[in-house]
mmCIF file of C-alpha atoms in Angstrom:
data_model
loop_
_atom_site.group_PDB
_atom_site.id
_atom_site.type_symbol
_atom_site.label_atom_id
_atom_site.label_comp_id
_atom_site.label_asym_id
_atom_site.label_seq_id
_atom_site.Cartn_x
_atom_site.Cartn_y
_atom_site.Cartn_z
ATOM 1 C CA UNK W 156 0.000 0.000 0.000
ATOM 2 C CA UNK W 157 3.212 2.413 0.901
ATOM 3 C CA UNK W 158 4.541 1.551 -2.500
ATOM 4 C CA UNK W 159 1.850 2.205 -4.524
ATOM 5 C CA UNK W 160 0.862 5.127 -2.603
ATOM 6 C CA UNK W 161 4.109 6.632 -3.310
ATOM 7 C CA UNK W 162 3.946 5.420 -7.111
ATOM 8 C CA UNK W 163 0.583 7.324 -7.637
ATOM 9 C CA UNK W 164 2.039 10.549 -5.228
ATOM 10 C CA UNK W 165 4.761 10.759 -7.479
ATOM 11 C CA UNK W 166 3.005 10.039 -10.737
ATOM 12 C CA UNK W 167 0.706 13.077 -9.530
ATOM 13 C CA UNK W 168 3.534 15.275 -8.811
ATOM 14 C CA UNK W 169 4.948 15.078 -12.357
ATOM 15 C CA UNK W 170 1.751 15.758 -14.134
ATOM 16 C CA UNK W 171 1.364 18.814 -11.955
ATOM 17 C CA UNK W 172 4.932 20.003 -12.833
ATOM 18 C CA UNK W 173 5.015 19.788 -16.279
ATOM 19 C CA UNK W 174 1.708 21.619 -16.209
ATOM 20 C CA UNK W 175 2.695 24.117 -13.991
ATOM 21 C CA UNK W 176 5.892 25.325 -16.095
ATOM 22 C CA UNK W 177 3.937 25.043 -19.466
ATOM 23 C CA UNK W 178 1.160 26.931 -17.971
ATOM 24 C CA UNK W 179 3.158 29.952 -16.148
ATOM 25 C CA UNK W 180 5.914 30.130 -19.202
ATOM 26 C CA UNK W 181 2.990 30.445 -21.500
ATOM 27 C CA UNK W 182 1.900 32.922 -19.812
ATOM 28 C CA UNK W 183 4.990 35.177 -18.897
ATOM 29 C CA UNK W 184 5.382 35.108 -22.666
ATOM 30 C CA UNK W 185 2.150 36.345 -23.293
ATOM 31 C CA UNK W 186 2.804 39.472 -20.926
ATOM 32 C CA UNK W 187 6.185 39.937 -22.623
ATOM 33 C CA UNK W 188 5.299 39.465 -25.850
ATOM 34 C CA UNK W 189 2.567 42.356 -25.982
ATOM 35 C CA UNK W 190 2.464 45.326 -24.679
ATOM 36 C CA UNK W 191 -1.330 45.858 -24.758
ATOM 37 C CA UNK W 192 -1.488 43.552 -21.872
ATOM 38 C CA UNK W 193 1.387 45.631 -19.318
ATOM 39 C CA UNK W 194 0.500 48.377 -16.933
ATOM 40 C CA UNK W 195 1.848 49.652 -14.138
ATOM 41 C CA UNK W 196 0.509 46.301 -11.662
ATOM 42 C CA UNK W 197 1.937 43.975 -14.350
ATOM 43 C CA UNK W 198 4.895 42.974 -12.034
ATOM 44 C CA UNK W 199 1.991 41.782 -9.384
ATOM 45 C CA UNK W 200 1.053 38.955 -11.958
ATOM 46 C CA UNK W 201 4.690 38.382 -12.904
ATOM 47 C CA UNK W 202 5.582 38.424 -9.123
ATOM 48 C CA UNK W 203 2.924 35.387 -8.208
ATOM 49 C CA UNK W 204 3.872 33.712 -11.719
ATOM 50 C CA UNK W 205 7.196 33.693 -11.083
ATOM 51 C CA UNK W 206 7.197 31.879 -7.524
ATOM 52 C CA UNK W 207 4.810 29.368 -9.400
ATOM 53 C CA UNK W 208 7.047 28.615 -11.778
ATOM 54 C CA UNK W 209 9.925 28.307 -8.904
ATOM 55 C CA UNK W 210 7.708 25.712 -7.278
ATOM 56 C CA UNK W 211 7.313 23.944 -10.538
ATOM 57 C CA UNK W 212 10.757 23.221 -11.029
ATOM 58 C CA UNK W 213 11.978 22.844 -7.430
ATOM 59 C CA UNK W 214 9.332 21.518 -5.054
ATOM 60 C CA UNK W 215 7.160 18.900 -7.359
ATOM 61 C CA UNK W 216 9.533 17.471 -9.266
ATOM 62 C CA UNK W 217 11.640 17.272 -5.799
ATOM 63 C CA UNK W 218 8.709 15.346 -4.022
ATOM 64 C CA UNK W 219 8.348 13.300 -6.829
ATOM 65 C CA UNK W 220 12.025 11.967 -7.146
ATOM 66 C CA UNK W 221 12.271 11.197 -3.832
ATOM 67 C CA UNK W 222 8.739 9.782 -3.240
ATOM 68 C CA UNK W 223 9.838 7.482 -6.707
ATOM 69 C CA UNK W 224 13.667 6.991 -5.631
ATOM 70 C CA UNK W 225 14.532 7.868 -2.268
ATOM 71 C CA UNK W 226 12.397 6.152 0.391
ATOM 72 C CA UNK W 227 14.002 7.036 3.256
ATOM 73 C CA UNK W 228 14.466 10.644 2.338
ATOM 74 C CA UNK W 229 16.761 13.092 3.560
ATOM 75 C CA UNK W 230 18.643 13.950 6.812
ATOM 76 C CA UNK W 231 16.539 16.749 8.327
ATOM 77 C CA UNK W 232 19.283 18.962 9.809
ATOM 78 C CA UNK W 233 21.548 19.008 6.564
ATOM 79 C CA UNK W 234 21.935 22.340 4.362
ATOM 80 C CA UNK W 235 19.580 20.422 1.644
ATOM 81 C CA UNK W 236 16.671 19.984 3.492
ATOM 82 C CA UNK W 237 17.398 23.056 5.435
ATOM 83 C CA UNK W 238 17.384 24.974 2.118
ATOM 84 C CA UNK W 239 14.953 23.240 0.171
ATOM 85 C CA UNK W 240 12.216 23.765 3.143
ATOM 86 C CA UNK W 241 13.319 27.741 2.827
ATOM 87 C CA UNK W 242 12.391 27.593 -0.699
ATOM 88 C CA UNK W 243 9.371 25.637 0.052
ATOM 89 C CA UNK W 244 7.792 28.052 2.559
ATOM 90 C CA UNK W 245 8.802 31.248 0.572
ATOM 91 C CA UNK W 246 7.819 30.076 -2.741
ATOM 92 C CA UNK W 247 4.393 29.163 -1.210
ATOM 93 C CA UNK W 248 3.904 32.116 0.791
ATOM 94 C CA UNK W 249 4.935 34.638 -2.158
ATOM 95 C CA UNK W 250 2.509 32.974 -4.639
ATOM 96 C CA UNK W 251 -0.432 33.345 -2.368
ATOM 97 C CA UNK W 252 0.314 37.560 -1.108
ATOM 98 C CA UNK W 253 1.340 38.248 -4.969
ATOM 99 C CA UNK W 254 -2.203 36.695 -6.309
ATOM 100 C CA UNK W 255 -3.752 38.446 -3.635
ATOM 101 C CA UNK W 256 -2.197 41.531 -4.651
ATOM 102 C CA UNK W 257 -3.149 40.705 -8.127
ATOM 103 C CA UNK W 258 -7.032 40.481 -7.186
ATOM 104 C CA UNK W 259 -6.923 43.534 -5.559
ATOM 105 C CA UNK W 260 -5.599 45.441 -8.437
ATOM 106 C CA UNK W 261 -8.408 43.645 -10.404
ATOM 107 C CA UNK W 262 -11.240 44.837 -7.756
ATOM 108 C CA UNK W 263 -9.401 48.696 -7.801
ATOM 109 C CA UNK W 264 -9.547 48.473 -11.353
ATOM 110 C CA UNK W 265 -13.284 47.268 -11.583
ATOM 111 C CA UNK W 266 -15.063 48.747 -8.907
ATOM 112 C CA UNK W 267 -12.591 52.537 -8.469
ATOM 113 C CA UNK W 268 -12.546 52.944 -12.496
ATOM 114 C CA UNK W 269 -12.114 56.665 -12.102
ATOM 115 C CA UNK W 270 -9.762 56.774 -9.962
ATOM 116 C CA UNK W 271 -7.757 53.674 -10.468
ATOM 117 C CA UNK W 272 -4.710 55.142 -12.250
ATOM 118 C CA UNK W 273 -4.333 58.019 -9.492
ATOM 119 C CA UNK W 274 -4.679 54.288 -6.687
ATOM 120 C CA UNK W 275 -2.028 51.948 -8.569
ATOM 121 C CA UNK W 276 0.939 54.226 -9.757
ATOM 122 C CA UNK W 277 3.855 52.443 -10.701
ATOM 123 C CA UNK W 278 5.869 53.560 -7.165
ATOM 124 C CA UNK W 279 3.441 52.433 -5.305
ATOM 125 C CA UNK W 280 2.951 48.732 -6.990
ATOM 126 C CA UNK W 281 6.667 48.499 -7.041
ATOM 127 C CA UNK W 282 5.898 49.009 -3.433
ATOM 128 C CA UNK W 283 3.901 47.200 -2.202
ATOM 129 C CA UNK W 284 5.978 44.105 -4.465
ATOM 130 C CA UNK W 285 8.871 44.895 -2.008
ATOM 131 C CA UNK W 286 6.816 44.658 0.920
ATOM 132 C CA UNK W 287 5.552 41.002 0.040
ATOM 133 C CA UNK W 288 8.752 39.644 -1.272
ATOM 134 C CA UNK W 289 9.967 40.948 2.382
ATOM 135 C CA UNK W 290 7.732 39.914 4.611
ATOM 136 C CA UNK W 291 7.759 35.959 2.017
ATOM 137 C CA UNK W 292 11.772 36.191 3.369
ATOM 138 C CA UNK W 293 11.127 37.151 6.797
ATOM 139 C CA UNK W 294 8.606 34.633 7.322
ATOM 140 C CA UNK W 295 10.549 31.652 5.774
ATOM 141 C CA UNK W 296 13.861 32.680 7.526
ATOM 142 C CA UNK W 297 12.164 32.498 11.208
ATOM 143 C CA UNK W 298 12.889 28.409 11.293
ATOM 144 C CA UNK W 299 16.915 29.217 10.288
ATOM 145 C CA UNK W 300 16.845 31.196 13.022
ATOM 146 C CA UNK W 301 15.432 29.058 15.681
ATOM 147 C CA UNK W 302 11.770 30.407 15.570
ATOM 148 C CA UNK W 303 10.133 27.010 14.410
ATOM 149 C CA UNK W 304 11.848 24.903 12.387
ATOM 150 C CA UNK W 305 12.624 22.593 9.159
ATOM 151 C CA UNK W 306 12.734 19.073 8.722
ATOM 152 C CA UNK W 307 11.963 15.837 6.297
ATOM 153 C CA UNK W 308 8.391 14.877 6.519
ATOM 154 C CA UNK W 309 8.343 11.180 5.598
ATOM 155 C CA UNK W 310 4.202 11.448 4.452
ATOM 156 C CA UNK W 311 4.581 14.651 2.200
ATOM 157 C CA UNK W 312 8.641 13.537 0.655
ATOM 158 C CA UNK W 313 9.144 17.023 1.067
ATOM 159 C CA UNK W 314 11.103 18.642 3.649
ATOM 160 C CA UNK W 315 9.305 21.542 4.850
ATOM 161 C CA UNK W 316 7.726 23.190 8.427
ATOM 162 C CA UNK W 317 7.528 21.330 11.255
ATOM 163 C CA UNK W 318 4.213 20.784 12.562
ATOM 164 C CA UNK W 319 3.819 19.621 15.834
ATOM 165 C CA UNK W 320 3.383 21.363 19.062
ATOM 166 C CA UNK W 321 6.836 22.647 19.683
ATOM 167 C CA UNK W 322 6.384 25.218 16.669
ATOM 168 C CA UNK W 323 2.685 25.759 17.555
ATOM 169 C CA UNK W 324 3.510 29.769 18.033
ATOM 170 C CA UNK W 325 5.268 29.725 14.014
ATOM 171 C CA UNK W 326 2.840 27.575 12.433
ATOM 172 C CA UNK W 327 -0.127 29.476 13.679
ATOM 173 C CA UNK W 328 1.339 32.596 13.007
ATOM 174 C CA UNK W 329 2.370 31.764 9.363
ATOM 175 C CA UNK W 330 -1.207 30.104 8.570
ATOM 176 C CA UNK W 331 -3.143 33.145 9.797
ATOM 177 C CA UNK W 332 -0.747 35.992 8.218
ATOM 178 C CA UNK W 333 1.060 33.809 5.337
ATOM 179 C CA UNK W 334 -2.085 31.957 4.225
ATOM 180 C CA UNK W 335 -5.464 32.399 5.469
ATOM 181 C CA UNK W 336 -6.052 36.058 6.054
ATOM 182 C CA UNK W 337 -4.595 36.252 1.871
ATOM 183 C CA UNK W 338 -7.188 33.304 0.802
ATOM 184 C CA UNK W 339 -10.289 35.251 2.688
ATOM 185 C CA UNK W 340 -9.125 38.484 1.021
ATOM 186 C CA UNK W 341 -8.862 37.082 -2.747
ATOM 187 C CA UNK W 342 -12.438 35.127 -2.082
ATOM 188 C CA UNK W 343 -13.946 38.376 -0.388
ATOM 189 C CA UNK W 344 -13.074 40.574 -3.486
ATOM 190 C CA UNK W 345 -14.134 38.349 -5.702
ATOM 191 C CA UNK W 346 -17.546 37.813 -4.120
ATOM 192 C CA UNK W 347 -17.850 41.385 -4.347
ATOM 193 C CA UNK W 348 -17.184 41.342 -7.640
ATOM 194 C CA UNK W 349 -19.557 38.599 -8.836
ATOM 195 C CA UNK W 350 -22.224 40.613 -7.042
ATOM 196 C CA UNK W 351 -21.279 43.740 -8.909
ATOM 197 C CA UNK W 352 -21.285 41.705 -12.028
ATOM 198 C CA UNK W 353 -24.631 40.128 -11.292
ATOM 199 C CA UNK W 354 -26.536 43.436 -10.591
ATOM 200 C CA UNK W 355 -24.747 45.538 -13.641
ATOM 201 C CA UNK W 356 -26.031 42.300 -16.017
ATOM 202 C CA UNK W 357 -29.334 43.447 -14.519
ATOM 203 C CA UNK W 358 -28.957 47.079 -14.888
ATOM 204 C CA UNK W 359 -27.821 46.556 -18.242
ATOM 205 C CA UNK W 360 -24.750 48.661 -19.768
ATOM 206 C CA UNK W 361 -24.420 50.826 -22.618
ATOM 207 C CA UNK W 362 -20.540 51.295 -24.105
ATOM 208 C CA UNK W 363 -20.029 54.467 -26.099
ATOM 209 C CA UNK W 364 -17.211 55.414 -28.769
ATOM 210 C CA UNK W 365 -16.810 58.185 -31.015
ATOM 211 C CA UNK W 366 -19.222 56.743 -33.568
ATOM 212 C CA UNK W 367 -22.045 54.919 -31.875
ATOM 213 C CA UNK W 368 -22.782 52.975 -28.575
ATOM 214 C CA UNK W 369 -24.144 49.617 -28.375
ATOM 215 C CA UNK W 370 -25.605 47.349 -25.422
ATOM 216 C CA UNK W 371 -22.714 45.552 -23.633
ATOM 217 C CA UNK W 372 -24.866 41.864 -23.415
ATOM 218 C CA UNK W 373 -25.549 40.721 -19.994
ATOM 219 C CA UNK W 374 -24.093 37.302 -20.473
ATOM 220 C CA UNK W 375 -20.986 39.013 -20.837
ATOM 221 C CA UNK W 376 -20.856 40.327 -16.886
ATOM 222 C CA UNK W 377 -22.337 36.638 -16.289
ATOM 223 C CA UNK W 378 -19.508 34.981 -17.531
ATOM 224 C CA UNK W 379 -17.021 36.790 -15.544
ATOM 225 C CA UNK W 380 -18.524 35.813 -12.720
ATOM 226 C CA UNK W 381 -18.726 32.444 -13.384
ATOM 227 C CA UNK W 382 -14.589 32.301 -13.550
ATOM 228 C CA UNK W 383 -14.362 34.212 -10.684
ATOM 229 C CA UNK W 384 -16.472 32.017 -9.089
ATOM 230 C CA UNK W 385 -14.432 29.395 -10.022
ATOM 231 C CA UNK W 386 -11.364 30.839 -9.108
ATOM 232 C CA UNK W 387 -12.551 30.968 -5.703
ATOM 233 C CA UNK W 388 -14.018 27.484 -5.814
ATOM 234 C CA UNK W 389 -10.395 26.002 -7.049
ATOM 235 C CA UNK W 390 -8.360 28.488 -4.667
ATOM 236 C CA UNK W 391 -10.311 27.065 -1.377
ATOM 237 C CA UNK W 392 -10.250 23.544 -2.526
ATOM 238 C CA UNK W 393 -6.469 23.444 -2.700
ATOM 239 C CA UNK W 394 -5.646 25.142 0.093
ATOM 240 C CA UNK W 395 -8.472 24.055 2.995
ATOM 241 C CA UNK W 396 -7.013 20.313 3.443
ATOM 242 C CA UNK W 397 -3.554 21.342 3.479
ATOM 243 C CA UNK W 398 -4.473 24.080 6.030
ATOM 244 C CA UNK W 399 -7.089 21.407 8.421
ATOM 245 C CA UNK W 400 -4.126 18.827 7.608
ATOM 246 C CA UNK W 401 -1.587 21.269 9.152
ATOM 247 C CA UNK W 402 -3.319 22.861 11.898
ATOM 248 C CA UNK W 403 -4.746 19.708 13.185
ATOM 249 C CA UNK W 404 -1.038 18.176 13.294
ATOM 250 C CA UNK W 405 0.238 21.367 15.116
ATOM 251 C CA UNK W 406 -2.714 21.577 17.556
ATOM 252 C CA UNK W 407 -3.009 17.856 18.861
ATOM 253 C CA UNK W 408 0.395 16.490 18.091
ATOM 254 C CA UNK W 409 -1.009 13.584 15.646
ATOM 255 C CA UNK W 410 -0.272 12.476 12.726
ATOM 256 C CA UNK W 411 -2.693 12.247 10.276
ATOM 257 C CA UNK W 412 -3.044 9.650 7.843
ATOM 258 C CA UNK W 413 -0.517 9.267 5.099
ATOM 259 C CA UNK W 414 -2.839 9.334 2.301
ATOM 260 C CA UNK W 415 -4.774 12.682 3.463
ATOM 261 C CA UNK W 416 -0.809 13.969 3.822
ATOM 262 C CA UNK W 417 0.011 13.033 0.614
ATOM 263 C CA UNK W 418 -3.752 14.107 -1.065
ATOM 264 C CA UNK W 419 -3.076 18.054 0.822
ATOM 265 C CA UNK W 420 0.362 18.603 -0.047
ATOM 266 C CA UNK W 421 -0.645 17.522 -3.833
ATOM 267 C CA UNK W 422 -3.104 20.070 -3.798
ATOM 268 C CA UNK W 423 -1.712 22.602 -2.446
ATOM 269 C CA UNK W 424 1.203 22.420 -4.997
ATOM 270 C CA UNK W 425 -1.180 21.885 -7.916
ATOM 271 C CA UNK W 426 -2.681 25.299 -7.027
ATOM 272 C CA UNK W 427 0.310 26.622 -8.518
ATOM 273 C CA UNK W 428 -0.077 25.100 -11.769
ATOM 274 C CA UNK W 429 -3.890 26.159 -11.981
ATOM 275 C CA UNK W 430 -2.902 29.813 -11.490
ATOM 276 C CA UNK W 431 -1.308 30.483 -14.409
ATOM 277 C CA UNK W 432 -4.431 28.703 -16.524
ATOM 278 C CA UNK W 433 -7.140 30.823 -14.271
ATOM 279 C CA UNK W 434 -5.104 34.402 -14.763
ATOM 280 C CA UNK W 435 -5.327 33.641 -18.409
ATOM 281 C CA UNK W 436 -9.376 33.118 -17.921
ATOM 282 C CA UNK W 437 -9.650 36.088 -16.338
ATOM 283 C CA UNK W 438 -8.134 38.460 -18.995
ATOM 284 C CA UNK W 439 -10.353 40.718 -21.498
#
């Protein structure tokens, strides 16, 4: 059962790696390759891209080598794990506060129209970029310092935080600042905005140019909402077992089953390859 579950785990991984770099090189070359598509918050999609595309082609294919070739994994207190757990947290942590980010330039740029270019100046974006890449070091530099720590976890083949009850104080404090208070923001802003989007389709919209206006079709505000929806739907359903996984672990000292490891950590890593794909969707 160990074997196979480690067969499938790392079968998983490498489908979600391959798709993850395909899916956020396609679409850093679509941002470079036109200019239509830049502004001044541009660097807030390349920012979250970016640390997907890190995760792609460190942590996945990592957890699937050694879930596929190395067993007994690595020694928890060498400079390997040490530093691949670094990458692991700050990779993770970045992606989430730059998408974040992202969706609130989105919800400035829908719902503050008028004003939008005076709110996101390129200063400030560059910014508030610094800030998150800052706080993504800070955070995942605590356990190098003493303040929780790294180590190999034999039911995710990663090495990564240590949950258990000795770094209750880190964990909690990275899950509520790193992870959840960024998830409830993105899903809050974009329940506002499929509730904007439902009562404008209801309202009805006329678009004006210098020649002639036409009716802007409600199934076109419907249809945004529907991917934002979805984006929501796919952002919680990554993250929530890996989060209940984690917090349960840190909170009652158990372990929890290998497969429900295994099944959290895979999702939580996919995420990263379904960002790219859902940034794409949500484009004009």
């Amino acid at each position: 059962m160990v074997a196979a579950l480690r067969t499938v785990y790392g079968a998983l991984m490498l489908v979600s790696s391959v798709a993850c770099v395909c899916g956020n090189l396609l679409l850093l070359a679509v941002l470079l390759l036109n200019k239509e598509l830049r502004s001044e918050t541009t660097g807030l999609v390349v920012s979250f891209s970016v640390s997907d595309l890190a995760l792609g082609l460190s942590a996945l294919p990592l957890a699937a080598h050694t879930s596929l070739t190395r067993p007994s994994g690595y020694a928890g207190a060498g400079v390997f794990c040490q530093g691949s757990g670094f990458l692991f947290l700050l990779l993770l942590t970045s992606s989430i506060h730059s998408l974040t980010w992202a969706t609130v330039d989105k919800f400035t740029e829908i719902c503050f129209a008028l004003s939008y270019r005076r709110i996101w100046t390129r200063g400030r974006s560059r910014a508030v970029l610094l800030a998150v890449w800052l706080f993504c070091v800070l955070n995942a530099a605590l356990p190098l310092v003493g303040f929780g720590s790294y180590d190999y976890s034999e039911r995710r083949y990663l090495c990564c935080p240590s949950f258990g009850p000795e770094n209750c104080v880190f964990v909690l404090l990275w899950m509520s600042l790193g992870i959840v208070a960024p998830i409830v923001t993105t899903c809050s802003l974009y329940g506002y905005m499929v509730y904007a989007a439902r009562k404008q389709a209801r309202r009805g919209t006329f678009v004006c140019n210098e020649l002639h206006c036409f009716y802007v079709p409600a199934n076109v505000y419907l249809r945004s909402s529907v991917v934002m929806v979805a984006t929501s739907a796919c952002l919680l359903l990554c993250w929530t077992p890996f989060i209940c996984v984690c917090l349960y672990e840190t909170l009652s000292g158990q372990q929890t089953p290998p497969l429900t490891c295994a099944l959290s950590v895979w999702l939580v890593l996919t995420s990263s390859a379904l960002n790219s794909w859902i940034t794409c969707m949500t484009q004009t």
